[in-house]
CSV table of C-alpha atoms in Angstrom, one decimal:
chain,number,residue,atom,x,y,z
A,1,MET,CA,-22.6,20.6,18.4
A,2,ARG,CA,-22.5,24.6,18.2
A,3,CYS,CA,-23.1,27.6,16.3
A,4,GLY,CA,-22.4,30.7,15.9
A,5,PRO,CA,-19.4,32.5,15.6
A,6,ILE,CA,-16.0,31.4,16.5
A,7,PRO,CA,-13.6,33.6,18.6
A,8,ILE,CA,-10.2,33.8,17.1
A,9,PRO,CA,-8.2,31.8,19.8
A,10,ALA,CA,-5.4,34.9,20.5
A,11,GLY,CA,-2.4,33.6,22.1
A,12,TYR,CA,-2.8,30.7,20.0
A,13,ARG,CA,1.1,29.2,18.7
A,14,GLU,CA,1.9,26.1,17.1
A,15,THR,CA,4.9,25.0,15.8
A,16,ILE,CA,5.3,22.0,12.9
A,17,VAL,CA,7.6,19.4,13.3
A,18,THR,CA,9.6,19.3,10.7
A,19,PRO,CA,11.0,16.9,9.1
A,20,LYS,CA,8.0,14.8,8.5
A,21,SER,CA,9.6,11.3,8.0
A,22,SER,CA,11.3,12.0,11.5
A,23,ARG,CA,8.6,12.5,14.0
A,24,HIS,CA,6.0,11.2,16.2
A,25,VAL,CA,4.7,14.7,17.0
A,26,ASP,CA,2.5,17.0,13.8
A,27,ALA,CA,2.7,19.8,16.1
A,28,TYR,CA,4.2,21.7,19.7
A,29,TRP,CA,1.2,23.9,20.4
A,30,SER,CA,0.3,26.6,23.5
A,31,PHE,CA,-2.6,28.5,24.0
A,32,ILE,CA,-2.6,31.5,26.8
A,33,ALA,CA,-6.2,32.9,27.0
A,34,LYS,CA,-6.0,37.0,27.1
A,35,LYS,CA,-9.4,37.0,28.3
A,36,ALA,CA,-12.1,34.7,29.4
A,37,GLY,CA,-14.0,33.0,25.9
A,38,GLN,CA,-14.6,30.0,24.2
A,39,SER,CA,-13.2,28.7,21.0
A,40,VAL,CA,-14.4,25.7,18.9
A,41,VAL,CA,-11.9,22.9,18.0
A,42,LEU,CA,-12.4,21.5,14.5
A,43,PRO,CA,-12.3,17.5,14.6
A,44,ASP,CA,-9.0,16.4,12.9
A,45,GLY,CA,-8.0,12.9,13.9
A,46,HIS,CA,-5.5,13.4,15.8
A,47,CYS,CA,-4.8,12.5,19.9
A,48,ASP,CA,-3.6,15.6,21.8
A,49,ILE,CA,-1.5,15.5,25.3
A,50,ILE,CA,-2.0,18.7,27.2
A,51,LEU,CA,-1.4,20.2,30.5
A,52,GLU,CA,-4.5,23.0,31.2
A,53,HIS,CA,-3.2,25.4,34.2
A,54,ASN,CA,-4.3,29.0,35.1
A,55,ALA,CA,-1.5,31.5,35.3
A,56,VAL,CA,-2.9,33.4,38.1
A,57,GLY,CA,-4.3,30.4,40.2
A,58,ALA,CA,-2.3,28.3,42.1
A,59,GLU,CA,-3.9,24.7,41.2
A,60,PRO,CA,-1.7,22.3,40.2
A,61,PRO,CA,-1.7,21.6,36.1
A,62,THR,CA,-4.0,19.0,34.8
A,63,PRO,CA,-3.2,16.8,32.4
A,64,ILE,CA,-5.6,16.0,29.6
A,65,ILE,CA,-5.6,13.0,26.4
A,66,THR,CA,-7.7,13.5,23.7
A,67,GLY,CA,-9.0,10.2,21.2
A,68,PRO,CA,-8.8,11.4,18.0
A,69,ALA,CA,-12.2,14.1,16.9
A,70,THR,CA,-14.4,13.4,14.7
A,71,GLN,CA,-17.1,16.0,16.0
A,72,PRO,CA,-16.3,19.6,16.7
A,73,TYR,CA,-16.1,20.3,20.3
A,74,THR,CA,-16.2,23.6,22.3
A,75,VAL,CA,-13.8,24.9,25.2
A,76,GLN,CA,-15.0,27.3,27.6
A,77,TYR,CA,-11.8,29.1,29.2
A,78,ALA,CA,-11.0,31.8,32.0
A,79,LYS,CA,-8.4,34.3,31.7
A,80,GLY,CA,-5.2,33.1,32.2
A,81,ASP,CA,-5.7,29.9,31.0
A,82,CYS,CA,-3.3,27.9,29.5
A,83,TRP,CA,-2.9,25.1,27.4
A,84,LEU,CA,0.8,23.4,26.6
A,85,GLY,CA,-0.1,20.4,23.7
A,86,ILE,CA,1.3,17.9,21.6
A,87,ARG,CA,-0.2,16.7,19.0
A,88,LEU,CA,0.7,13.7,18.1
A,89,ARG,CA,0.7,12.5,13.9
A,90,PRO,CA,-2.2,10.1,13.0
A,91,GLY,CA,-1.0,6.2,13.6
A,92,TYR,CA,1.0,7.4,17.0
A,93,GLY,CA,-1.9,7.4,18.7
A,94,VAL,CA,-1.8,4.0,19.8
A,95,SER,CA,1.5,4.7,21.5
A,96,VAL,CA,-0.2,6.8,24.3
A,97,TRP,CA,-4.1,4.8,24.2
A,98,ARG,CA,-2.9,1.2,23.0
A,99,GLN,CA,-5.7,-1.3,22.9
A,100,LYS,CA,-8.1,1.7,24.5
A,101,LEU,CA,-7.6,3.5,21.3
A,102,ILE,CA,-10.5,1.4,19.5
A,103,SER,CA,-13.1,3.5,21.8
A,104,ALA,CA,-11.1,6.2,22.1
A,105,SER,CA,-12.8,8.8,19.6
A,106,ASP,CA,-13.9,11.7,20.7
A,107,THR,CA,-13.4,11.0,24.6
A,108,VAL,CA,-11.4,13.4,26.6
A,109,LEU,CA,-9.3,12.3,29.1
A,110,ARG,CA,-8.3,14.8,31.7
A,111,GLY,CA,-7.0,14.4,35.0
A,112,LYS,CA,-6.4,11.5,37.3
A,113,GLU,CA,-7.5,9.4,34.1
A,114,ALA,CA,-5.1,10.9,32.0
A,115,LEU,CA,-2.5,10.0,34.7
A,116,THR,CA,-3.4,6.4,34.6
A,117,LEU,CA,-3.6,6.5,30.6
A,118,LEU,CA,-0.1,7.9,30.8
A,119,PRO,CA,1.7,7.8,34.0
A,120,ALA,CA,5.3,9.5,33.1
A,121,LEU,CA,2.6,12.8,33.1
A,122,ASN,CA,3.3,12.4,36.9
A,123,ASP,CA,6.4,13.6,36.7
A,124,LEU,CA,5.9,17.1,34.8
A,125,GLN,CA,4.3,18.6,38.1
A,126,GLU,CA,7.2,18.9,39.5
A,127,ARG,CA,8.8,20.8,36.6
A,128,ASN,CA,8.8,23.6,34.6
A,129,LEU,CA,5.8,23.6,32.9
A,130,ASN,CA,7.1,24.0,29.7
A,131,LEU,CA,6.7,22.3,25.9
A,132,GLU,CA,10.2,21.2,25.9
A,133,ASN,CA,9.6,19.2,29.3
A,134,LEU,CA,6.6,17.7,27.8
A,135,SER,CA,8.0,16.9,25.0
A,136,LYS,CA,10.7,14.8,26.6
A,137,ILE,CA,8.1,13.4,28.8
A,138,THR,CA,6.3,12.4,25.8
A,139,GLU,CA,8.6,11.3,23.4
A,140,ALA,CA,9.8,8.1,25.5
A,141,SER,CA,6.0,6.8,25.4
A,142,THR,CA,4.9,7.6,22.4
A,143,ALA,CA,8.5,6.0,20.4
A,144,VAL,CA,6.6,3.2,18.5
A,145,GLN,CA,7.2,2.3,14.4
A,146,ILE,CA,4.6,2.7,12.7
A,147,ASP,CA,3.6,0.3,9.8
A,148,HIS,CA,5.2,2.0,6.7
A,149,ARG,CA,2.1,0.7,4.4
A,150,LEU,CA,0.1,2.6,6.7
A,151,ALA,CA,2.7,5.9,6.5
A,152,LEU,CA,1.4,5.7,3.0
A,153,ALA,CA,-1.9,5.1,3.0
A,154,LEU,CA,-2.5,8.4,5.5
A,155,GLU,CA,0.3,10.0,2.7
A,156,ALA,CA,-2.1,9.6,0.1
A,157,LEU,CA,-5.4,10.2,1.5
A,158,HIS,CA,-3.5,13.9,3.1
A,159,VAL,CA,-2.3,14.6,-1.1
A,160,SER,CA,-5.4,13.2,-2.7
A,161,GLY,CA,-7.9,15.2,-0.4
A,162,GLY,CA,-9.6,12.0,0.9
A,163,ARG,CA,-10.3,11.0,-2.5
A,164,MET,CA,-7.8,8.6,-3.2
A,165,ARG,CA,-10.2,5.1,-2.8
A,166,ILE,CA,-8.8,2.7,-0.3
A,167,ASN,CA,-8.5,-0.8,-2.9
A,168,THR,CA,-6.2,1.9,-5.1
A,169,ILE,CA,-4.3,2.6,-1.8
A,170,ALA,CA,-3.9,-0.9,-1.1
A,171,THR,CA,-2.5,-1.7,-4.5
A,172,MET,CA,0.1,1.3,-3.9
A,173,ALA,CA,0.7,0.3,-0.2
A,174,GLY,CA,1.1,-4.0,-1.1
A,175,CYS,CA,-1.5,-5.1,0.6
A,176,THR,CA,-5.4,-5.8,1.0
A,177,ALA,CA,-8.0,-2.7,2.1
A,178,ARG,CA,-8.8,-4.7,4.9
A,179,GLN,CA,-5.8,-4.6,6.3
A,180,ILE,CA,-5.0,-0.7,5.7
A,181,ASN,CA,-9.0,-0.8,7.3
A,182,ARG,CA,-7.3,-2.7,10.3
A,183,MET,CA,-4.2,-0.4,10.7
A,184,PHE,CA,-6.4,2.8,10.8
A,185,ARG,CA,-8.7,1.3,13.5
A,186,ALA,CA,-5.5,0.3,15.3
A,187,ASN,CA,-3.4,2.7,15.3
A,188,VAL,CA,-5.4,6.1,13.9
A,189,GLY,CA,-8.2,4.8,15.9
A,190,LEU,CA,-10.6,6.0,13.3
A,191,SER,CA,-12.2,3.6,10.3
A,192,THR,CA,-10.1,4.9,7.1
A,193,LYS,CA,-13.3,6.2,5.9
A,194,ILE,CA,-13.9,8.5,8.7
A,195,TYR,CA,-10.7,10.1,8.1
A,196,ALA,CA,-10.5,10.5,4.5
A,197,GLN,CA,-14.0,12.1,5.5
A,198,LEU,CA,-12.1,14.9,7.9
A,199,VAL,CA,-9.4,15.5,5.3
A,200,GLN,CA,-12.0,16.0,2.5
A,201,PHE,CA,-13.8,18.4,4.9
A,202,HIS,CA,-11.2,20.3,5.8
A,203,ARG,CA,-9.8,21.0,2.4
A,204,ALA,CA,-13.4,22.3,1.5
A,205,LEU,CA,-13.4,24.2,4.2
A,206,ARG,CA,-10.0,25.4,2.8
A,207,LEU,CA,-11.3,26.1,-0.7
A,208,VAL,CA,-14.3,27.6,0.2
A,209,HIS,CA,-12.8,29.7,3.1
A,210,SER,CA,-9.8,30.7,2.4
A,211,GLU,CA,-9.5,30.5,-1.1
A,212,GLN,CA,-13.2,31.8,-1.8
A,213,LEU,CA,-14.3,29.1,-4.3
A,214,PRO,CA,-18.2,29.2,-4.5
A,215,PRO,CA,-19.8,26.3,-2.5
A,216,ALA,CA,-21.2,24.4,-5.6
A,217,SER,CA,-17.5,24.8,-6.7
A,218,ALA,CA,-15.5,23.5,-3.8
A,219,ALA,CA,-18.2,20.3,-3.3
A,220,PHE,CA,-17.1,19.8,-7.3
A,221,GLU,CA,-13.8,19.8,-7.0
A,222,CYS,CA,-13.1,18.1,-3.6
A,223,GLY,CA,-15.7,15.4,-4.5
A,224,TYR,CA,-18.3,15.7,-3.1
A,225,SER,CA,-21.2,14.7,-5.0
A,226,ASP,CA,-23.3,18.1,-5.1
A,227,GLN,CA,-23.8,21.1,-2.9
A,228,ALA,CA,-25.9,19.7,-0.2
A,229,HIS,CA,-23.4,16.8,0.5
A,230,LEU,CA,-20.9,19.2,0.9
A,231,THR,CA,-23.5,21.5,3.3
A,232,ARG,CA,-24.1,18.2,5.1
A,233,ALA,CA,-19.9,17.7,6.2
A,234,PHE,CA,-19.7,21.1,6.8
A,235,ARG,CA,-22.3,20.5,9.7
A,236,ARG,CA,-21.1,17.4,10.7
A,237,PHE,CA,-17.3,18.6,11.4
A,238,GLY,CA,-17.7,22.0,11.8
A,239,GLY,CA,-21.3,22.5,13.1
A,240,PHE,CA,-21.8,25.2,10.3
A,241,SER,CA,-23.3,26.2,7.1
A,242,PRO,CA,-20.8,26.8,4.1
A,243,SER,CA,-22.9,30.2,3.6
A,244,ASN,CA,-22.2,31.2,7.4
A,245,ILE,CA,-18.9,29.8,8.1
A,246,PRO,CA,-17.6,32.2,11.3
A,247,GLN,CA,-15.3,35.2,9.5
A,248,ASP,CA,-13.3,34.9,12.6
A,249,LEU,CA,-12.2,30.8,12.3
A,250,SER,CA,-9.1,30.3,13.1
A,251,GLN,CA,-7.5,27.5,11.0
A,252,PRO,CA,-4.9,25.8,12.2
A,253,GLU,CA,-2.9,24.2,9.4
A,254,LEU,CA,-3.8,20.6,10.9
A,255,PHE,CA,-3.9,18.9,7.5
A,256,SER,CA,-0.7,20.6,5.8
A,257,PRO,CA,1.3,18.6,8.4
A,258,ASN,CA,4.5,19.4,5.9
A,259,VAL,CA,4.2,23.0,6.6
A,260,ARG,CA,7.5,24.4,8.5
A,261,PHE,CA,6.8,26.9,10.9
A,262,ILE,CA,2.1,28.1,11.2
A,263,GLN,CA,2.6,31.2,13.8
A,264,ASP,CA,0.1,32.8,15.2
B,1,MET,CA,0.3,33.7,-22.4
B,2,LYS,CA,3.2,31.1,-22.7
B,3,PHE,CA,3.7,27.6,-22.2
B,4,ALA,CA,6.3,27.1,-19.3
B,5,TYR,CA,6.7,24.9,-17.1
B,6,THR,CA,5.6,21.3,-16.7
B,7,ILE,CA,5.8,20.3,-13.1
B,8,ILE,CA,5.5,16.7,-11.6
B,9,TYR,CA,4.1,15.9,-8.3
B,10,VAL,CA,6.3,13.2,-6.8
B,11,ASP,CA,7.2,10.9,-3.6
B,12,ASP,CA,10.9,12.1,-3.9
B,13,VAL,CA,12.3,15.5,-5.9
B,14,PRO,CA,16.0,14.2,-5.2
B,15,SER,CA,15.7,10.7,-6.0
B,16,THR,CA,13.5,11.4,-8.9
B,17,ILE,CA,16.0,14.6,-10.4
B,18,ALA,CA,18.9,11.6,-10.0
B,19,PHE,CA,16.7,9.4,-12.0
B,20,TYR,CA,16.1,11.1,-15.0
B,21,GLU,CA,19.7,12.5,-14.7
B,22,SER,CA,21.0,8.8,-15.0
B,23,ALA,CA,18.0,7.6,-17.3
B,24,PHE,CA,17.4,10.5,-19.8
B,25,GLY,CA,20.7,11.7,-19.7
B,26,LEU,CA,19.6,15.7,-18.4
B,27,THR,CA,21.3,18.0,-16.1
B,28,ARG,CA,19.4,19.1,-12.8
B,29,LYS,CA,19.3,23.3,-13.0
B,30,PHE,CA,18.6,23.8,-9.3
B,31,VAL,CA,17.4,21.5,-6.2
B,32,HIS,CA,15.4,23.7,-3.6
B,33,GLU,CA,17.1,23.4,-0.3
B,34,SER,CA,13.5,22.0,0.8
B,35,ASN,CA,14.1,18.9,-1.4
B,36,LEU,CA,10.6,19.5,-2.3
B,37,TYR,CA,11.2,21.4,-5.7
B,38,ALA,CA,13.2,21.1,-8.7
B,39,GLU,CA,14.1,21.4,-12.2
B,40,LEU,CA,16.0,20.3,-14.9
B,41,GLU,CA,17.9,21.7,-17.8
B,42,THR,CA,15.1,21.7,-20.3
B,43,GLY,CA,15.0,25.3,-22.2
B,44,ASP,CA,12.5,27.4,-22.5
B,45,THR,CA,10.0,24.7,-21.6
B,46,VAL,CA,10.7,23.4,-17.7
B,47,LEU,CA,10.2,20.4,-16.7
B,48,ALA,CA,10.5,20.6,-12.8
B,49,PHE,CA,9.3,18.0,-9.8
B,50,ALA,CA,7.5,18.9,-6.6
B,51,GLY,CA,6.9,16.8,-3.7
B,52,ASN,CA,3.9,15.2,-3.3
B,53,GLU,CA,2.9,17.4,-0.4
B,54,GLU,CA,3.5,20.6,-2.3
B,55,ALA,CA,0.3,19.7,-3.6
B,56,GLU,CA,-1.4,19.6,-0.3
B,57,MET,CA,0.5,22.9,0.6
B,58,ASN,CA,-0.9,24.5,-2.1
B,59,GLY,CA,-4.6,23.2,-0.9
B,60,LEU,CA,-4.4,21.1,-4.2
B,61,ALA,CA,-5.6,17.4,-4.2
B,62,ILE,CA,-4.2,15.0,-6.5
B,63,LEU,CA,-3.5,11.3,-7.4
B,64,PRO,CA,0.0,10.4,-6.7
B,65,ASN,CA,1.5,9.0,-9.8
B,66,ASP,CA,2.0,5.0,-8.7
B,67,PRO,CA,4.2,2.4,-10.4
B,68,ALA,CA,1.5,-0.3,-9.0
B,69,ASN,CA,-1.4,1.7,-10.5
B,70,PRO,CA,-2.2,2.2,-14.7
B,71,PRO,CA,-0.4,6.0,-15.2
B,72,SER,CA,-2.2,8.9,-15.0
B,73,GLY,CA,-3.5,10.0,-18.6
B,74,TRP,CA,-0.3,12.0,-19.8
B,75,GLU,CA,2.7,11.5,-21.0
B,76,ILE,CA,6.1,13.3,-21.3
B,77,CYS,CA,7.6,12.9,-24.9
B,78,PHE,CA,11.8,13.3,-25.5
B,79,VAL,CA,12.9,13.1,-28.8
B,80,THR,CA,16.6,11.8,-30.1
B,81,ASP,CA,17.9,10.5,-32.7
B,82,ASP,CA,19.1,7.3,-31.4
B,83,VAL,CA,16.1,5.9,-29.9
B,84,GLY,CA,16.8,2.5,-29.6
B,85,SER,CA,20.1,3.8,-27.3
B,86,ALA,CA,18.0,6.0,-25.3
B,87,PHE,CA,15.3,3.4,-24.8
B,88,LYS,CA,18.3,0.7,-23.5
B,89,GLN,CA,20.0,3.3,-21.0
B,90,ALA,CA,16.7,4.3,-19.7
B,91,VAL,CA,15.4,0.9,-19.3
B,92,GLU,CA,19.4,-0.3,-17.4
B,93,ALA,CA,18.6,2.8,-15.2
B,94,GLY,CA,15.5,1.3,-13.6
B,95,CYS,CA,12.8,2.9,-16.1
B,96,THR,CA,10.3,-0.2,-16.5
B,97,ALA,CA,9.8,-0.4,-20.4
B,98,VAL,CA,6.1,-0.4,-21.7
B,99,SER,CA,7.0,-1.4,-25.7
B,100,ASN,CA,10.4,-1.3,-27.3
B,101,PRO,CA,10.9,1.1,-30.1
B,102,ASN,CA,9.2,0.4,-33.5
B,103,GLU,CA,8.8,2.7,-36.3
B,104,LYS,CA,5.6,3.7,-37.0
B,105,PRO,CA,4.2,4.0,-40.8
B,106,TRP,CA,4.5,7.9,-40.7
B,107,GLY,CA,8.6,6.8,-40.2
B,108,GLN,CA,9.1,7.7,-36.6
B,109,THR,CA,10.4,5.7,-34.4
B,110,VAL,CA,8.3,5.6,-31.0
B,111,SER,CA,9.0,3.2,-27.5
B,112,TYR,CA,7.5,4.3,-24.1
B,113,VAL,CA,9.0,3.5,-20.8
B,114,ARG,CA,7.8,4.0,-17.2
B,115,ASP,CA,9.8,6.3,-14.8
B,116,LEU,CA,10.5,5.7,-11.0
B,117,ASN,CA,7.6,7.1,-9.7
B,118,GLY,CA,5.4,5.1,-12.4
B,119,CYS,CA,4.9,8.1,-15.1
B,120,LEU,CA,4.9,7.5,-18.8
B,121,VAL,CA,7.7,8.7,-20.6
B,122,GLU,CA,8.0,8.5,-24.3
B,123,ILE,CA,11.4,8.1,-26.3
B,124,ALA,CA,10.9,8.9,-30.1
B,125,SER,CA,12.8,10.2,-32.9
B,126,PRO,CA,11.8,13.6,-34.5
B,127,ILE,CA,8.9,13.5,-37.0
B,128,SER,CA,10.9,14.5,-40.0
B,129,THR,CA,9.1,17.9,-41.5
B,130,ASP,CA,11.0,17.7,-44.9
B,131,SER,CA,9.9,15.2,-46.6
């Protein structure tokens, strides 16, 4: 947890994969630090496969695999540090973590631990470090079919800003709430409730930050019981209060999975 | 101020357009290449469909329409002189019948169906103004 301003991660780029229905990956992203600094990563409930290295150093790249995040965390970087990342679609975390996904939330595996989990990453150290090669390596590893009921539940949560009730979603998907919850834990690695809260938080943040809605109005529109409720969510998932959102907050469109291209 | 559009958020825009053509005899005005927005030829007030994900992209949150749950609290109403035939065509095209055509005390024939997305559609005769 942290407070204070978040520097815009200059050098951050991402490409959202489309079409939605055909992909296992939400985005390919890269980040090159033009100078030393730190950046806060907001939790989005996704799993990432990352290669970290330094353009000026001779060190071999470090593979990193993240579990679904529910808390903000700070990344420190030195000049020339580079990351190449693949953000898996929610639901595909299981393809990398397998049975360990259950306990993977807010976990980051680095180096050997990441290689043990996904041995295919070993191949990359011999090749050119680019997203295309990283995606080829991970493509085979993440080729799982997710249950259409889970896909429908994820879509319903995103479309409703996290506000649709689990029982309504279950009716829609033609199964029980228990089955939905089980699929979330097994494939996303988070409870349905936490995932819904993350979607709700990101939308509220957008309304307050980008659309300049007063926090009280955003709280009502986003389904928080009152402004204090919204404030708690901001502190929990962002580490800041609604009245003190870092002005230079960079907000990748993590929760608009259908946007075609997001750039700089 | 002018009432210009009714935009319904749906799961699948192209199939909804095709459905409205076969069920209600309307014709498409255009379908955007993204398949996330389309309009029907409905005159001055446009009936349009947008993909559910458009709502999220615009920072909106909606309750998606769903045939398995009760319909949202609004309807669209088509008017025709031959309610019976229109109702039959709609149901044959895949609409769910909600209430068969019946004549109201004020002389209007009224029926209700739900479309492929579960949205409520009324098919009725025009209300006569010269009685």
